[in-house]
Amino acid sequence: MNLATTDETRSSLTDLPVPAVDADPHEQDVPWRHRHVLDVDVLSAADLELVMRTADAMREVLGRPIAKVPALRGSNVTILFYEASTRTRVSFEVAAKNLSADVVNIAAATSSVAKGESLVDTIRTVEALGARMLVMRHSVSGAPYLAAEVFGGSVLNGGDGWHAHPTQALLDLYTMRQRLPGGSVEGRKVVILGDVLHSRVARSNIWSLTASGADLWLCGPSTLLRGFEAWAARGAAAGRRFHVTSSVDDALRDADVVMALRIQKERMASGLLPSLREYAARFGLTRERLALARPDALVMHPGPMNEGVEIAPDVAVSAQSVITDQVTNGVAIRMALLYLLAGVRDGG
Amino acid sequence: MNLATTDETRSSLTDLPVPAVDADPHEQDVPWRHRHVLDVDVLSAADLELVMRTADAMREVLGRPIAKVPALRGSNVTILFYEASTRTRVSFEVAAKNLSADVVNIAAATSSVAKGESLVDTIRTVEALGARMLVMRHSVSGAPYLAAEVFGGSVLNGGDGWHAHPTQALLDLYTMRQRLPGGSVEGRKVVILGDVLHSRVARSNIWSLTASGADLWLCGPSTLLRGFEAWAARGAAAGRRFHVTSSVDDALRDADVVMALRIQKERMASGLLPSLREYAARFGLTRERLALARPDALVMHPGPMNEGVEIAPDVAVSAQSVITDQVTNGVAIRMALLYLLAGVRDGG
Amino acid sequence: MNLATTDETRSSLTDLPVPAVDADPHEQDVPWRHRHVLDVDVLSAADLELVMRTADAMREVLGRPIAKVPALRGSNVTILFYEASTRTRVSFEVAAKNLSADVVNIAAATSSVAKGESLVDTIRTVEALGARMLVMRHSVSGAPYLAAEVFGGSVLNGGDGWHAHPTQALLDLYTMRQRLPGGSVEGRKVVILGDVLHSRVARSNIWSLTASGADLWLCGPSTLLRGFEAWAARGAAAGRRFHVTSSVDDALRDADVVMALRIQKERMASGLLPSLREYAARFGLTRERLALARPDALVMHPGPMNEGVEIAPDVAVSAQSVITDQVTNGVAIRMALLYLLAGVRDGG
């Protein structure tokens, strides 16, 4: 069932109470019941709607001369990243500081976590040091789920292996709703273009975009789409439809949104990817290719960009590009999630 | 003389004024006269008692919804670590932020400090940049003493070479007092098990535990106990008694506390340590070995653990384990020390 | 024209309004019109005077028990350093925190910025993440100018290649004015001694010191002065006079200020520099050489020092040394600049 299409759902979404984000999250009566944010697959249409509306309130905060609310004052948010990152790490840090939290950064090397036990020990230690919220990035898919089993507070997944990047998918959804006419992705043709196989961004977007009723297309070299045909077939049976194609023309034609994915240069060694030049020639998002889409189609990218490879520089900075909006919306989304998690009383 | 045993001492300890930690440390009349915390050897029984009681007050703060007091507001605490560390560095950072200090982290590479003059220059610079408290870890024993000679504020030793790790010893003492029946280590059999030779944790614990009247036993391979027999002999003459043995059975029998030390894998190259497998077989703290101790004996470890080597995973998470308590108490102890140092007026 | 010498200029400088730094910078009516601080070459004598007086006010703040003002509360200052640094990075961090800003540190590796586009993308991202002030250090000369073209807030250059280090030049000027009799560098003989060729510190000091009327001398091995003779000739034509010599005796004789520059050991491979021992013997600032200068000549160094190479240890800590004053004044200067930039309304 596509959760966003029934009238009953619509009606309940309209009535959704939105938190007053200047106030204490513990004193809000908001229907949010998740203790962790590990992926978007468990979020209902109502959950997504609540995140979007709370993010709206946070965007308003970001526009103030002093872009801060006291929601998490005295609360310890620990950012534990086992992979290098600038934008996601800083986005969480800024989000937490805007909520007046105390932020602790830990840049862990994957090499020091040879065994699962040690990860568990690290999580227990971080909690004993005072962390109430744990933002975690790890190269191993599923690592944040293990963390959530032992951590007494809330875990936010900042990206795990190829598996999931839920805050990216939520900021992408928010950006589309913000910029698409009508404020909804329902029925809109959204294309994710590039190395889908290795992309946690793509995987999380599949969940949130199909749950929101988008007409989703995945496009890239066939070697980088392996397994997604089968997923699409299973998904269709469960009401989560999406298309998989290696034809850029088919994908881009009349698209409302085109999201180019970062090409990881190290993938070429695996033989899955042609040369960067060949990739750019066949799949790069150029002005010519973009002309196949609707005239006002949105151009998105999770960053950091390899300009001239998966996206042409002029496309990246064109009037259709909402790439920097994505970044700012990422701060608002993360503020919204930290706020909602802070208000959870009885876990879940 | 064992400082903790005379009646006069007891009486004076009972009367000890404890700071009201919500108030300004400068306005407290607390009998603390040390400007630095370089090791525990210079702390009297009254000093230890004051640290423990102040840490009690800080534990209470840690239990509040907003775990902060304004004691060090506007004060600069600089954490200068020449060795990699996560738990000790974060513990000091959280402690300082809980006291509302501004924290500056500097991760220095030992390689850039080739000469003593450069260390002195770094310390002078850090002070000129505004540091009022300097938390320092260095691979060279004694480096914090050199720093204390030139630094105008307070130096806290976060671990120097094999020499000392005073805040670890204090949090260990605090954890034992908190969890042992009667709230005292006096007369209790405490075992430190493992690579005593290379352990600053062991060295600092020897001072604080003998000063507190514990029945202290050091146990490990004889190659890793070198020199401690001689120290024990000298210590006994000065009223600081402890036992040294390579017999795990003798050490653990009827023990009240068993503290396993981390095995540094790089020690094996030196020939001082057998293989990790052999070490685990002969000295690892297993459930079977722990059965020799009292049924409610406390299990401790300074972390990070090599589970399966110096401590078995089931022992580490058993009901007897107070390892995560140690971590949280570490924050309270460091808050207590920062608070007491902030109140010192005329150096010492 | 030497801007500091006319009577009209003097009169206008005396009337300069100085900000009340405890108040909101946006409510101050201060004649500061620069949106960025990229180098000192565009600063007029009145600009320099305003920075100096604002720094005076910040020195007063630094002397308070709580060395903080609320000027930048809720404002995001991002420190983006593409080169390793301790003192400049920490100095900006402390300055920003003393103004109650939220500070985000990003240690970027130059290797990840292979193309100019990527730097632009990083700057856009940092802005979208919320940065209002961007402090930047980069190994490529001119990089902060590129950043300023795309960044919507204010860029402060924390050092770019061999080109400029404006905050260092300003703190140097401030330190000289603070410590020289009469409070002015006008007509004072100031010597910059060492590897001038590779020094952004020297280049920025040339601008600010000649604009302030100092009698400036550059001294070092002739291989490390290349091109400066020609600059001196052009500068003289424009009223910015300075001398270039390889004679240490000529340079130091009757000097009022001697600033030794750090010798980068990696320069020796280029063949431009003799051995460190030979450099120290011929150009090192020893007590004997310093005796050629005035008896109360100031000794300066931008740090970190190679003691025993470009400066003798006893000279570095002598009563004439103002090296640690430079460090503290650096915090005051950076507070002053952040404050002045925060008050700019209409860019420029």
PDB file of C-alpha atoms in Angstrom, chain A residues 62 65-68 86-87 89-91 93-94 97-98 304-309 313 317 323-324 327-328 331, chain C residues 73-76 78 80 102-108 115 117-118 120-122 124-130 132:
ATOM      1  CA  LEU A  62      17.851  29.164  11.019  1.00  0.00           C
ATOM      2  CA  PRO A  65      19.615  36.616  13.779  1.00  0.00           C
ATOM      3  CA  ILE A  66      20.533  34.200  16.593  1.00  0.00           C
ATOM      4  CA  ALA A  67      19.782  30.791  15.120  1.00  0.00           C
ATOM      5  CA  LYS A  68      19.499  28.941  18.407  1.00  0.00           C
ATOM      6  CA  THR A  86      33.119  16.870   6.516  1.00  0.00           C
ATOM      7  CA  ARG A  87      29.631  17.858   5.517  1.00  0.00           C
ATOM      8  CA  ARG A  89      29.743  15.575  10.529  1.00  0.00           C
ATOM      9  CA  VAL A  90      29.620  19.377  10.531  1.00  0.00           C
ATOM     10  CA  SER A  91      25.894  19.350   9.724  1.00  0.00           C
ATOM     11  CA  GLU A  93      27.506  19.400  14.891  1.00  0.00           C
ATOM     12  CA  VAL A  94      25.877  22.645  13.819  1.00  0.00           C
ATOM     13  CA  LYS A  97      24.823  23.390  18.729  1.00  0.00           C
ATOM     14  CA  ASN A  98      21.808  25.259  17.332  1.00  0.00           C
ATOM     15  CA  PRO A 304      30.855  16.200  -2.458  1.00  0.00           C
ATOM     16  CA  MET A 305      30.734  16.544  -6.228  1.00  0.00           C
ATOM     17  CA  ASN A 306      33.239  15.393  -8.807  1.00  0.00           C
ATOM     18  CA  GLU A 307      32.408  18.222 -11.148  1.00  0.00           C
ATOM     19  CA  GLY A 308      32.973  17.204 -14.750  1.00  0.00           C
ATOM     20  CA  VAL A 309      32.392  13.552 -13.944  1.00  0.00           C
ATOM     21  CA  PRO A 313      29.975  22.353 -13.475  1.00  0.00           C
ATOM     22  CA  VAL A 317      25.420  25.930 -10.306  1.00  0.00           C
ATOM     23  CA  ILE A 323      22.387  21.469  -4.124  1.00  0.00           C
ATOM     24  CA  THR A 324      23.193  24.150  -1.572  1.00  0.00           C
ATOM     25  CA  VAL A 327      23.005  21.333   2.638  1.00  0.00           C
ATOM     26  CA  THR A 328      21.056  23.928   4.630  1.00  0.00           C
ATOM     27  CA  VAL A 331      20.924  21.143   9.194  1.00  0.00           C
TER      28      VAL A 331
ATOM     29  CA  ARG C  73      26.347  34.825  20.397  1.00  0.00           C
ATOM     30  CA  GLY C  74      24.642  32.292  18.153  1.00  0.00           C
ATOM     31  CA  SER C  75      26.942  33.143  15.252  1.00  0.00           C
ATOM     32  CA  ASN C  76      28.820  30.348  13.469  1.00  0.00           C
ATOM     33  CA  THR C  78      34.038  28.077  10.850  1.00  0.00           C
ATOM     34  CA  LEU C  80      38.784  25.733   7.665  1.00  0.00           C
ATOM     35  CA  ASP C 102      29.823  28.762  18.038  1.00  0.00           C
ATOM     36  CA  VAL C 103      33.036  27.452  16.509  1.00  0.00           C
ATOM     37  CA  VAL C 104      33.298  24.657  13.943  1.00  0.00           C
ATOM     38  CA  ASN C 105      36.760  23.275  13.171  1.00  0.00           C
ATOM     39  CA  ILE C 106      37.433  21.626   9.810  1.00  0.00           C
ATOM     40  CA  ALA C 107      40.891  20.225   9.174  1.00  0.00           C
ATOM     41  CA  ALA C 108      40.923  19.735   5.417  1.00  0.00           C
ATOM     42  CA  LYS C 115      40.687  21.407  -8.542  1.00  0.00           C
ATOM     43  CA  GLU C 117      35.964  23.931  -8.470  1.00  0.00           C
ATOM     44  CA  SER C 118      36.172  21.719  -5.463  1.00  0.00           C
ATOM     45  CA  VAL C 120      34.459  26.641  -4.455  1.00  0.00           C
ATOM     46  CA  ASP C 121      32.116  23.759  -3.704  1.00  0.00           C
ATOM     47  CA  THR C 122      33.564  23.429  -0.215  1.00  0.00           C
ATOM     48  CA  ARG C 124      29.486  27.045  -0.747  1.00  0.00           C
ATOM     49  CA  THR C 125      28.854  24.013   1.449  1.00  0.00           C
ATOM     50  CA  VAL C 126      30.382  25.615   4.521  1.00  0.00           C
ATOM     51  CA  GLU C 127      28.171  28.650   3.999  1.00  0.00           C
ATOM     52  CA  ALA C 128      25.071  26.501   3.502  1.00  0.00           C
ATOM     53  CA  LEU C 129      25.937  24.723   6.762  1.00  0.00           C
ATOM     54  CA  GLY C 130      25.565  28.043   8.537  1.00  0.00           C
ATOM     55  CA  ARG C 132      28.785  33.466   8.908  1.00  0.00           C
TER      56      ARG C 132
END
